[in-house]
PDB file of C-alpha atoms in Angstrom:
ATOM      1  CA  UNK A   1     -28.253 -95.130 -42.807  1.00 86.00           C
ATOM      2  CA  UNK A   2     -24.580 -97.144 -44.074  1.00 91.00           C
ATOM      3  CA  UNK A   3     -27.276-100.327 -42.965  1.00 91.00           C
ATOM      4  CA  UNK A   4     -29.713 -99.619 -45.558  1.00 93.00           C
ATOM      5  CA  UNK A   5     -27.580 -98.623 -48.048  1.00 94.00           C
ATOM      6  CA  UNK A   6     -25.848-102.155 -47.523  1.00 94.00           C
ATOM      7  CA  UNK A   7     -29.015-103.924 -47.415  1.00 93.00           C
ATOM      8  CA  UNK A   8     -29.597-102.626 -51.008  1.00 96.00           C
ATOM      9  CA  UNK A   9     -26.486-102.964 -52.224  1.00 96.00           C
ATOM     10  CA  UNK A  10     -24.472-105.301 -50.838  1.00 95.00           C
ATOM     11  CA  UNK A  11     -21.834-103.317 -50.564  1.00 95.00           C
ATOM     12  CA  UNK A  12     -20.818-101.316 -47.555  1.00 95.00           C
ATOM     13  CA  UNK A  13     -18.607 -97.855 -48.164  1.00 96.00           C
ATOM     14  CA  UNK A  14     -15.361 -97.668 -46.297  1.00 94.00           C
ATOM     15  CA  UNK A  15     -13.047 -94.358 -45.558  1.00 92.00           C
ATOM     16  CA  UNK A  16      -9.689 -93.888 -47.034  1.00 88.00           C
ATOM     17  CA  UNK A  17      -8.102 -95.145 -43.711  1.00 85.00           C
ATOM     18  CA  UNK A  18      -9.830 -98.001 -43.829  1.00 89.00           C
ATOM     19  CA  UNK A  19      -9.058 -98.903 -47.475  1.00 92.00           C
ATOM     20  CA  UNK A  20     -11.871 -97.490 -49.067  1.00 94.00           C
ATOM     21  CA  UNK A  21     -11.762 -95.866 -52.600  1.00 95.00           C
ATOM     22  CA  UNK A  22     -11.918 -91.926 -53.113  1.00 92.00           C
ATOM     23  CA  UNK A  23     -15.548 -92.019 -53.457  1.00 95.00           C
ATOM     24  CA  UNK A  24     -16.703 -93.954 -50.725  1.00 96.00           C
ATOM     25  CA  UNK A  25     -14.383 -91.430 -48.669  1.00 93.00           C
ATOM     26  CA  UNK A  26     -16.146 -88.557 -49.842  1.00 92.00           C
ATOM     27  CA  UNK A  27     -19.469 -89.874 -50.286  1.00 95.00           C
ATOM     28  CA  UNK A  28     -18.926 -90.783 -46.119  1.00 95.00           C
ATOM     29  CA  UNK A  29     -17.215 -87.719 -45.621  1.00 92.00           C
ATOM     30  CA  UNK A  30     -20.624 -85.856 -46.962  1.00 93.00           C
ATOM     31  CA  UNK A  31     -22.580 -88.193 -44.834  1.00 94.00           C
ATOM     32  CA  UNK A  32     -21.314 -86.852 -41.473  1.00 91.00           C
ATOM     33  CA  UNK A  33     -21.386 -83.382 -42.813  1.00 91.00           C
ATOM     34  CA  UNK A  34     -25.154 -83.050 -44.029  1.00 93.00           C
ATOM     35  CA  UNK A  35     -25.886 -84.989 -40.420  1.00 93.00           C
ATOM     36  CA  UNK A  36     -24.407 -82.153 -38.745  1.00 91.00           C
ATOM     37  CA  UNK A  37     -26.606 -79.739 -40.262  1.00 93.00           C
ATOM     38  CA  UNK A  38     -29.770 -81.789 -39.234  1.00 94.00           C
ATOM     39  CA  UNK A  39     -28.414 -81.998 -35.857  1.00 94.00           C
ATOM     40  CA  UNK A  40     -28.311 -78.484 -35.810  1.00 94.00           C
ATOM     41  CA  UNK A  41     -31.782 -77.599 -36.437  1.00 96.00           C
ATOM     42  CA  UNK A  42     -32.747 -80.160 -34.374  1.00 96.00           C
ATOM     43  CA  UNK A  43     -30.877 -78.850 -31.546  1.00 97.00           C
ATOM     44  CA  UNK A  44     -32.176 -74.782 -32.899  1.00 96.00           C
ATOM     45  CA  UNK A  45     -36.031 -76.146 -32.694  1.00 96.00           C
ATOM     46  CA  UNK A  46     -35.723 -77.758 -29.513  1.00 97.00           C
ATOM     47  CA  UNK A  47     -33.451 -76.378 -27.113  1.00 97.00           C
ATOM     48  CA  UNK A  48     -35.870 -73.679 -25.923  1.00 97.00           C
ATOM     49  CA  UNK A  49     -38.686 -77.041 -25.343  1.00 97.00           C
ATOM     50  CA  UNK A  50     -36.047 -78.963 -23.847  1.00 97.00           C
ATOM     51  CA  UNK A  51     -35.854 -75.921 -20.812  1.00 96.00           C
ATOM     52  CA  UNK A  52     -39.894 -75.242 -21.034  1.00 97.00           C
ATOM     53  CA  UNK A  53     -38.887 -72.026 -22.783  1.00 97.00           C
ATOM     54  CA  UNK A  54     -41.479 -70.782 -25.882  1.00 96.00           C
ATOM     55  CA  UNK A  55     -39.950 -69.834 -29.338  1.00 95.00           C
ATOM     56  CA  UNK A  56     -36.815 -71.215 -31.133  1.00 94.00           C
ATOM     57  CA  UNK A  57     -33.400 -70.426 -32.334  1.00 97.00           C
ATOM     58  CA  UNK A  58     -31.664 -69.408 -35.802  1.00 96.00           C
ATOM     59  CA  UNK A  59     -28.762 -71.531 -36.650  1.00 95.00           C
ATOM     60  CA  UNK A  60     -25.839 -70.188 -37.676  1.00 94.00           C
ATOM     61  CA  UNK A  61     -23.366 -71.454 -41.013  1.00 91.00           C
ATOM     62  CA  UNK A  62     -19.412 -71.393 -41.200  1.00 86.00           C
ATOM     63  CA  UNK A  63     -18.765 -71.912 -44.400  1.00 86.00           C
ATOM     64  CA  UNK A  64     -16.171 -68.508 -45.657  1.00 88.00           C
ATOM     65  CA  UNK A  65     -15.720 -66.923 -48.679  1.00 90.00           C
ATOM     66  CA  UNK A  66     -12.634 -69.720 -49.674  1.00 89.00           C
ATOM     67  CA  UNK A  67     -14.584 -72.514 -49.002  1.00 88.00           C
ATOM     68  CA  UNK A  68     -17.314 -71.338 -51.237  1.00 89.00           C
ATOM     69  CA  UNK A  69     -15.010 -70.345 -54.249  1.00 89.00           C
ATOM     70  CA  UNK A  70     -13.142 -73.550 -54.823  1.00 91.00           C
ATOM     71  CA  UNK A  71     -16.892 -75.364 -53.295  1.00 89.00           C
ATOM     72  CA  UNK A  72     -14.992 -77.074 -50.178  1.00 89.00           C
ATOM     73  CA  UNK A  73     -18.024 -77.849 -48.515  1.00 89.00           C
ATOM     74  CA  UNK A  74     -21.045 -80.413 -48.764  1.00 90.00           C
ATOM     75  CA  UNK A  75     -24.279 -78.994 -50.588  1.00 90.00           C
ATOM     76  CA  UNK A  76     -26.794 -79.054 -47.912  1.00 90.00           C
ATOM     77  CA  UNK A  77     -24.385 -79.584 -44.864  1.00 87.00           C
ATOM     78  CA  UNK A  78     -23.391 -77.414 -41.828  1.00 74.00           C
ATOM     79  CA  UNK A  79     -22.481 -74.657 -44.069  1.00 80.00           C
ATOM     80  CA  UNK A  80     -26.627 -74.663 -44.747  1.00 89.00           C
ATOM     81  CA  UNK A  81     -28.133 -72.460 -42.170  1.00 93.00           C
ATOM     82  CA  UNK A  82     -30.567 -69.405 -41.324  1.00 94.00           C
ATOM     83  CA  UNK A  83     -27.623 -67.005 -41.468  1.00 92.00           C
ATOM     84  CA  UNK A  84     -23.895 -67.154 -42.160  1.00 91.00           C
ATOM     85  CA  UNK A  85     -22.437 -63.951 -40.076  1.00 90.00           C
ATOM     86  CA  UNK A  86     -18.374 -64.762 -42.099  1.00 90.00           C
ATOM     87  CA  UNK A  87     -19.677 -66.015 -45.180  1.00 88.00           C
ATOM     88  CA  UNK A  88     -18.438 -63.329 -47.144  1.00 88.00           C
ATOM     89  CA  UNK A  89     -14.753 -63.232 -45.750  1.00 91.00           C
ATOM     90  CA  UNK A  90     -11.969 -64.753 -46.480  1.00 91.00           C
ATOM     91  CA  UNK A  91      -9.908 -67.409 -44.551  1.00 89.00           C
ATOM     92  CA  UNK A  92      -7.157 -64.906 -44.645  1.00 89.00           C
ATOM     93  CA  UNK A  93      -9.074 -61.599 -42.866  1.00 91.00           C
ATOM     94  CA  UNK A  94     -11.045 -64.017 -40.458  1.00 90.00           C
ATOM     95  CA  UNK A  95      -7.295 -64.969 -38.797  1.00 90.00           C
ATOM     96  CA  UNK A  96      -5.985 -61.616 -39.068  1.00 92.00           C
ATOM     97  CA  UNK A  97      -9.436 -61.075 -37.252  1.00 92.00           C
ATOM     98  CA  UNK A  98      -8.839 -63.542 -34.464  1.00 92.00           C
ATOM     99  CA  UNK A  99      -5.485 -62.284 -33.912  1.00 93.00           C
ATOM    100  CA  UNK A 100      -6.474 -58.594 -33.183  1.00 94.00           C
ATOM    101  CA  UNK A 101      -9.133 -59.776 -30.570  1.00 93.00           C
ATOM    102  CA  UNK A 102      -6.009 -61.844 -29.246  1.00 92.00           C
ATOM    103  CA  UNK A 103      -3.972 -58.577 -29.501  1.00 92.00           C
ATOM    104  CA  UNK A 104      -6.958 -56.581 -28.082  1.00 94.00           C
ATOM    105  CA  UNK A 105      -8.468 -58.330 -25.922  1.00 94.00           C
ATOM    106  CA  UNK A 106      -5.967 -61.113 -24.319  1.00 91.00           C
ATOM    107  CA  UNK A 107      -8.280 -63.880 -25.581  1.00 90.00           C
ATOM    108  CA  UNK A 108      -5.710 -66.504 -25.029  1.00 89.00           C
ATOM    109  CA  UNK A 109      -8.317 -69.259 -26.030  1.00 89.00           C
ATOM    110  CA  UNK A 110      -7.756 -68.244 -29.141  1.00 91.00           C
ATOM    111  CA  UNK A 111      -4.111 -69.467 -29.875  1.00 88.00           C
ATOM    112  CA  UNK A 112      -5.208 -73.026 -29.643  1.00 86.00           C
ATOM    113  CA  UNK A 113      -7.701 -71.780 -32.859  1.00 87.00           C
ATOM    114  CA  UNK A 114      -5.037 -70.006 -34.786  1.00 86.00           C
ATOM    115  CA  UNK A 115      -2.463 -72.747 -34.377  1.00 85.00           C
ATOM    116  CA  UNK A 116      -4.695 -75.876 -35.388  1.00 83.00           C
ATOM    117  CA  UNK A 117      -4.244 -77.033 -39.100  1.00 80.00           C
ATOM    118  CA  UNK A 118      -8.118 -76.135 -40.525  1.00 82.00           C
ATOM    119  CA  UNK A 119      -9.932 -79.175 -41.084  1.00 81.00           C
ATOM    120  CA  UNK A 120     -12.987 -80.362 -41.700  1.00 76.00           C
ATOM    121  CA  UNK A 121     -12.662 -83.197 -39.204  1.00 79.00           C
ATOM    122  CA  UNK A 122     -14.758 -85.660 -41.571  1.00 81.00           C
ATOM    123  CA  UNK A 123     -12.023 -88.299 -41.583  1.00 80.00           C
ATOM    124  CA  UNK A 124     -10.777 -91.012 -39.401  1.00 79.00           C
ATOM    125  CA  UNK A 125      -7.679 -90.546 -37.023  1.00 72.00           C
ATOM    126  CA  UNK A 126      -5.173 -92.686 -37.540  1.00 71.00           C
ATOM    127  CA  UNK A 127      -2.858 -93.435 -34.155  1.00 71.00           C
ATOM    128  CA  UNK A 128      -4.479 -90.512 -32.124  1.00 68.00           C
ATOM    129  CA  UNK A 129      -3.317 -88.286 -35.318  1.00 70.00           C
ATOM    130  CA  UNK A 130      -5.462 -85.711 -38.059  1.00 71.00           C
ATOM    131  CA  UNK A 131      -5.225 -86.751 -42.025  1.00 69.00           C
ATOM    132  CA  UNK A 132      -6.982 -84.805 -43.591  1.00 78.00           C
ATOM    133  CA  UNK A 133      -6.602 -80.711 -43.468  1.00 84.00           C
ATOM    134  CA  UNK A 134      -8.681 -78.209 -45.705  1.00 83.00           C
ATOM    135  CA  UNK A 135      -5.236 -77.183 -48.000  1.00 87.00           C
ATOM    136  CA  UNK A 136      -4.379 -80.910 -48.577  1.00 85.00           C
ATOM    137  CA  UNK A 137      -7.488 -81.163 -49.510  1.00 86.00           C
ATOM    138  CA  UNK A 138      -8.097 -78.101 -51.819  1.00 89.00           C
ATOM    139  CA  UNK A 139      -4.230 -78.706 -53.784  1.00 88.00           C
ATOM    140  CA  UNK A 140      -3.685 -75.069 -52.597  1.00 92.00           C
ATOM    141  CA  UNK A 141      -2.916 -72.987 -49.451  1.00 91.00           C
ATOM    142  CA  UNK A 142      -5.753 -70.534 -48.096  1.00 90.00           C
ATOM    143  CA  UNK A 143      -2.938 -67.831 -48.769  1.00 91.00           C
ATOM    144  CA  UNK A 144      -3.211 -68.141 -52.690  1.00 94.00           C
ATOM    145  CA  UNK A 145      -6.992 -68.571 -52.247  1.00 92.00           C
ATOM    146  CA  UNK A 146      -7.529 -65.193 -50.898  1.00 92.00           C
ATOM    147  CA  UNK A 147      -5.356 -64.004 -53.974  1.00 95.00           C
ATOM    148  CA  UNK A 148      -7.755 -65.768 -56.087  1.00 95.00           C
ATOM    149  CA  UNK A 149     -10.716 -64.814 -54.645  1.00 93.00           C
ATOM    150  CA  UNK A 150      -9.991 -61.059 -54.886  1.00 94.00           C
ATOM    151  CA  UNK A 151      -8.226 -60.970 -58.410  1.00 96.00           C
ATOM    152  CA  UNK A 152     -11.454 -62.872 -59.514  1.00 94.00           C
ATOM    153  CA  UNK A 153     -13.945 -61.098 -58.285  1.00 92.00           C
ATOM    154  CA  UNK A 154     -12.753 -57.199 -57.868  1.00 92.00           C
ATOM    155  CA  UNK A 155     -10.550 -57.356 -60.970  1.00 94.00           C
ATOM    156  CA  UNK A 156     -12.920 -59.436 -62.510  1.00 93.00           C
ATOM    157  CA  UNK A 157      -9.575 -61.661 -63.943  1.00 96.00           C
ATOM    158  CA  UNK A 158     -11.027 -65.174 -65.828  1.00 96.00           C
ATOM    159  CA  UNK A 159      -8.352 -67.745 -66.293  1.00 97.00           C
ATOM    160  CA  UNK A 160      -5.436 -65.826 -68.828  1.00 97.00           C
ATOM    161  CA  UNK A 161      -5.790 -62.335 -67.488  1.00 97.00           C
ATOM    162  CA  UNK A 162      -5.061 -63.834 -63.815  1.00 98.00           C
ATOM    163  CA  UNK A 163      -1.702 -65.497 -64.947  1.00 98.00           C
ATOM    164  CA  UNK A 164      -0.892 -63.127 -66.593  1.00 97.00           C
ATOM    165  CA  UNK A 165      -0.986 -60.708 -63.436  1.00 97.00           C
ATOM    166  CA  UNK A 166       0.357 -63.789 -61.242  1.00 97.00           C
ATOM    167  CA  UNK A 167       3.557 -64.032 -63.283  1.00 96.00           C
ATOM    168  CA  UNK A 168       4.344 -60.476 -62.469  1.00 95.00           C
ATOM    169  CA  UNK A 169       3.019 -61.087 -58.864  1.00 96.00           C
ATOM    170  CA  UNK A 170       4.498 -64.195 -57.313  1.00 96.00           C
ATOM    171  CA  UNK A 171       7.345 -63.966 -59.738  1.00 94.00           C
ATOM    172  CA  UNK A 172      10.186 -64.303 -57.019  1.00 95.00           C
ATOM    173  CA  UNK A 173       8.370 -67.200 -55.753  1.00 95.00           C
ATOM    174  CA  UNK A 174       6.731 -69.300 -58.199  1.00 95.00           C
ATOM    175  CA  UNK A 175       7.426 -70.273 -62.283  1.00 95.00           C
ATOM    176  CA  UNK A 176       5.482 -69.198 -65.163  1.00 95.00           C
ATOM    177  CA  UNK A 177       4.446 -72.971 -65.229  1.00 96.00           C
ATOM    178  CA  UNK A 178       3.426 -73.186 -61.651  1.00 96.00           C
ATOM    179  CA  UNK A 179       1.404 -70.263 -61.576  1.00 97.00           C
ATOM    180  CA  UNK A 180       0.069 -71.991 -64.554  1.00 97.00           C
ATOM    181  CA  UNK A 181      -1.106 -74.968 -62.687  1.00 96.00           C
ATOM    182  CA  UNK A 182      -2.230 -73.181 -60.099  1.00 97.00           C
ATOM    183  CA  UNK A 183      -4.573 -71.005 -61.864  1.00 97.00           C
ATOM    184  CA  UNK A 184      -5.750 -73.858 -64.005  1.00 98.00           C
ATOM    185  CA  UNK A 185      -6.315 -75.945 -60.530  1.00 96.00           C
ATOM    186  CA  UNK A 186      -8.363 -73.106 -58.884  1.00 96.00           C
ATOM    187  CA  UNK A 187     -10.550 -72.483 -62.073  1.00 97.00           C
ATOM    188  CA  UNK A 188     -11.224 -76.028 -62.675  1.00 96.00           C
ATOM    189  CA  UNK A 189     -12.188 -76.187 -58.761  1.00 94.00           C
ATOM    190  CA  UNK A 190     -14.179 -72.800 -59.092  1.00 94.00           C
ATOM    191  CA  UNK A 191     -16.321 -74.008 -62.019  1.00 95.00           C
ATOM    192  CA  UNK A 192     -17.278 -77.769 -61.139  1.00 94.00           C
ATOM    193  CA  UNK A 193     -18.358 -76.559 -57.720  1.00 92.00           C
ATOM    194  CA  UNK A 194     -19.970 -73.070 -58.113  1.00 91.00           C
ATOM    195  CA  UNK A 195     -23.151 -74.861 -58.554  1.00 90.00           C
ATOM    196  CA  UNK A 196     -23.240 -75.181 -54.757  1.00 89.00           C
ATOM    197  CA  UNK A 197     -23.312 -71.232 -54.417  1.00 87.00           C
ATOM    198  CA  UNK A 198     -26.830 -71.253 -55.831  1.00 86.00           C
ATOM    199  CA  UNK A 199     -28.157 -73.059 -52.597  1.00 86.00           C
ATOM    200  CA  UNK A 200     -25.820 -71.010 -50.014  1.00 85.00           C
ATOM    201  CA  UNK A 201     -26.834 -69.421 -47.013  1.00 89.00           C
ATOM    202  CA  UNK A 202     -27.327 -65.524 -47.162  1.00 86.00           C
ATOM    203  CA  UNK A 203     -24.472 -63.864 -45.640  1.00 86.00           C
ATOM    204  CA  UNK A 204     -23.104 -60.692 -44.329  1.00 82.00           C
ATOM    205  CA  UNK A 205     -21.051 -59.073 -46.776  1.00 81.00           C
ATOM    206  CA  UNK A 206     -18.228 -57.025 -45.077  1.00 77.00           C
ATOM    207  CA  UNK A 207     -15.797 -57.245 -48.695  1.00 85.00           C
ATOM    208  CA  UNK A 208     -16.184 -56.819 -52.110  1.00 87.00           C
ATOM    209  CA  UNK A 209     -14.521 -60.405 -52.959  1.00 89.00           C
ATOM    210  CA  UNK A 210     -17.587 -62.306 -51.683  1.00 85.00           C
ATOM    211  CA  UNK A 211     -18.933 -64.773 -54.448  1.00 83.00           C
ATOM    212  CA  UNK A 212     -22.284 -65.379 -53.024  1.00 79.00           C
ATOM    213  CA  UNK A 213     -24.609 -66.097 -56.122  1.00 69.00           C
ATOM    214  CA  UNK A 214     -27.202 -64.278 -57.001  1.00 62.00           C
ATOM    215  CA  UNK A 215     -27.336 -61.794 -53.887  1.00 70.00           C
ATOM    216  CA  UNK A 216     -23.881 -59.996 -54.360  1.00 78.00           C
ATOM    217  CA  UNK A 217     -21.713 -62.217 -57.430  1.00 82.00           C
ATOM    218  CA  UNK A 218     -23.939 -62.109 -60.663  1.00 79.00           C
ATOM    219  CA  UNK A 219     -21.227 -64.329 -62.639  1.00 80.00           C
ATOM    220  CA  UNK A 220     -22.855 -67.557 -63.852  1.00 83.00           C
ATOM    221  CA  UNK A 221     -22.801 -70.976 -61.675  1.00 84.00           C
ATOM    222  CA  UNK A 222     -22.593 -73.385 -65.077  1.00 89.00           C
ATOM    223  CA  UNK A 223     -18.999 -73.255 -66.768  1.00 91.00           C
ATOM    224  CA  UNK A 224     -17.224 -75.726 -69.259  1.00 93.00           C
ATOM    225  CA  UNK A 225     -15.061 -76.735 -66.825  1.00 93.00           C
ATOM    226  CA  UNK A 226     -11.966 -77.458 -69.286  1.00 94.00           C
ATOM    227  CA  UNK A 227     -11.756 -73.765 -69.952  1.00 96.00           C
ATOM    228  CA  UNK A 228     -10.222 -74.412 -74.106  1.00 96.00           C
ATOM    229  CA  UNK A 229      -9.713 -70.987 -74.970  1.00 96.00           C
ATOM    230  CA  UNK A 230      -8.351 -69.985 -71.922  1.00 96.00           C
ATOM    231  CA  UNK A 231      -5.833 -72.452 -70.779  1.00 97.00           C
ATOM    232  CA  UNK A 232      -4.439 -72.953 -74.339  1.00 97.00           C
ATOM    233  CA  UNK A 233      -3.839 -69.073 -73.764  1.00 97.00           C
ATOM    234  CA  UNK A 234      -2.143 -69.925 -71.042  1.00 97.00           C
ATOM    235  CA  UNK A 235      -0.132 -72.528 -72.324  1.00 97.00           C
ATOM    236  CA  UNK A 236       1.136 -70.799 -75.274  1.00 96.00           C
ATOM    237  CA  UNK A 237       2.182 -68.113 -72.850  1.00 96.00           C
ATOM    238  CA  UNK A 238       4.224 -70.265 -70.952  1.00 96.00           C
ATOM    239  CA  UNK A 239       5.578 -71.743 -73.685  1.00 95.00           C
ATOM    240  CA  UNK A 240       6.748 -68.537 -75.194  1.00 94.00           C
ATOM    241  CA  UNK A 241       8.134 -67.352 -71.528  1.00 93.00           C
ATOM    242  CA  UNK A 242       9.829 -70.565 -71.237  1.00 91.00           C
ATOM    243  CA  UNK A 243      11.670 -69.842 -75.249  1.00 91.00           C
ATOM    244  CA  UNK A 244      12.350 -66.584 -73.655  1.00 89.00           C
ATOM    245  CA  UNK A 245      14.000 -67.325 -70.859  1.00 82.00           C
ATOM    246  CA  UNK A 246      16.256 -69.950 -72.799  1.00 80.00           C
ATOM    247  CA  UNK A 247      17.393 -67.386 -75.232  1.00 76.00           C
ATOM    248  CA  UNK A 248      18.480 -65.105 -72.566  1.00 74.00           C
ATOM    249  CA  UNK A 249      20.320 -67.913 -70.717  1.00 64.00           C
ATOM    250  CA  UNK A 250      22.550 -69.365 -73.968  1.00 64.00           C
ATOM    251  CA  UNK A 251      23.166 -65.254 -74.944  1.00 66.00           C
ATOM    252  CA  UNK A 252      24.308 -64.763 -71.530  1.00 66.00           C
ATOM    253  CA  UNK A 253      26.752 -67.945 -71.914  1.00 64.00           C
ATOM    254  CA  UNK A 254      27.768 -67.245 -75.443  1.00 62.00           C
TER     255      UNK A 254
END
């Protein structure tokens, strides 16, 4: 595939490791990913043959509900399937998940699971060693995506009225300008990619924060991504915070 791309181009895409540029790294990173899927209808259509068995198989996606808000997977890759049985859960509930069967059961093949860094394994190694992981990736933890996810979606927050709530929220742990870039991260994220949710793969939906388009989340999949009204909300509130704050601080020294 790379070959014939090279033959007419000239020009032959190289990963991150390997010096390439951001975009050949993706663009090869989306390469592996959509050959994955095709693999896995291959493999669905002609298992049964390959044993002299009749019939065939469903294939099965991975992609979860985080993945799908902030659009951390490849349109038309392995998250493309028959059925996706987690695609409306969360990151979050699918390891609290794994950990009861652990608890439950004494599944102990499940700690290697819980304690590997998610990745999507699309990148070179370099010295025996993983680069890339799914939060470096995203700019934010799977933690504050499930936050997103459910203020979004069951309290139907937009950009402002989720700060605004965060502030309050994450106070003890985070600024009024942090939360800011955080919000303003996952909504930028959230709008350039939720044009992949119109091609998902139906899901089971076992929560209400799932935002599978057009089967469960009606919200629209086209957005101006540099959210004006919004994020100058936002900024004026932080700016006023920040004035705030400042007052109290030189009446407390005076």
């Amino acid at each position: 595939m790379l070959g014939i791309f090279s033959l007419a181009t000239g020009k032959l895409p190289r990963f991150r490791a390997n010096g390439g540029s951001p975009r050949e790294n993706l663009a090869l990173q989306n390469v592996q990913a959509r050959i994955r899927m095709v693999l896995a209808y291959l493999f669905a259509q002609l298992s049964l043959w390959s044993r002299g068995k009749p019939g065939g198989l469903l294939v099965l996606g991975s992609a979860n509900v985080d993945e799908c808000l902030t659009g951390y997977l490849t349109k038309y890759d392995c998250s493309s399937a028959d059925i996706n049985p987690i695609g409306g859960i969360s990151k979050t509930d699918l390891r609290g998940f794994l950990q009861y069967c652990f608890d439950k059961f004494q599944l102990t093949a499940l700690c290697s699971i819980m304690s590997a860094p998610p990745t999507a394994e699309l990148e070179p190694l370099s010295d025996g060693q993983i680069l890339q992981t799914d939060e470096s990736d995203m700019g934010m933890t799977y933690s504050e995506l499930s936050v997103f996810g459910r203020l979004r979606k069951i309290a139907k927050c937009g950009p402002y009225s989720m700060f605004c709530k965060l502030i309050h929220t994450w106070r003890e742990i985070c600024s009024p300008a942090q939360v800011a870039t955080k919000v303003k991260h996952f909504f930028r994220m959230h709008s350039i990619n939720r044009h992949k949710m119109t091609t998902v793969t139906p899901a089971y939906h076992a929560e209400n924060y799932s935002p599978d388009d057009n089967r469960y989340d009606l919200r629209p999949f086209l957005y101006n991504t540099r959210w004006p009204w919004q994020f100058r909300c936002i900024d004026e509130q932080v700016s006023k915070l920040e004035n705030e704050a400042g007052n109290q601080f030189h009446d407390a020294l005076s």
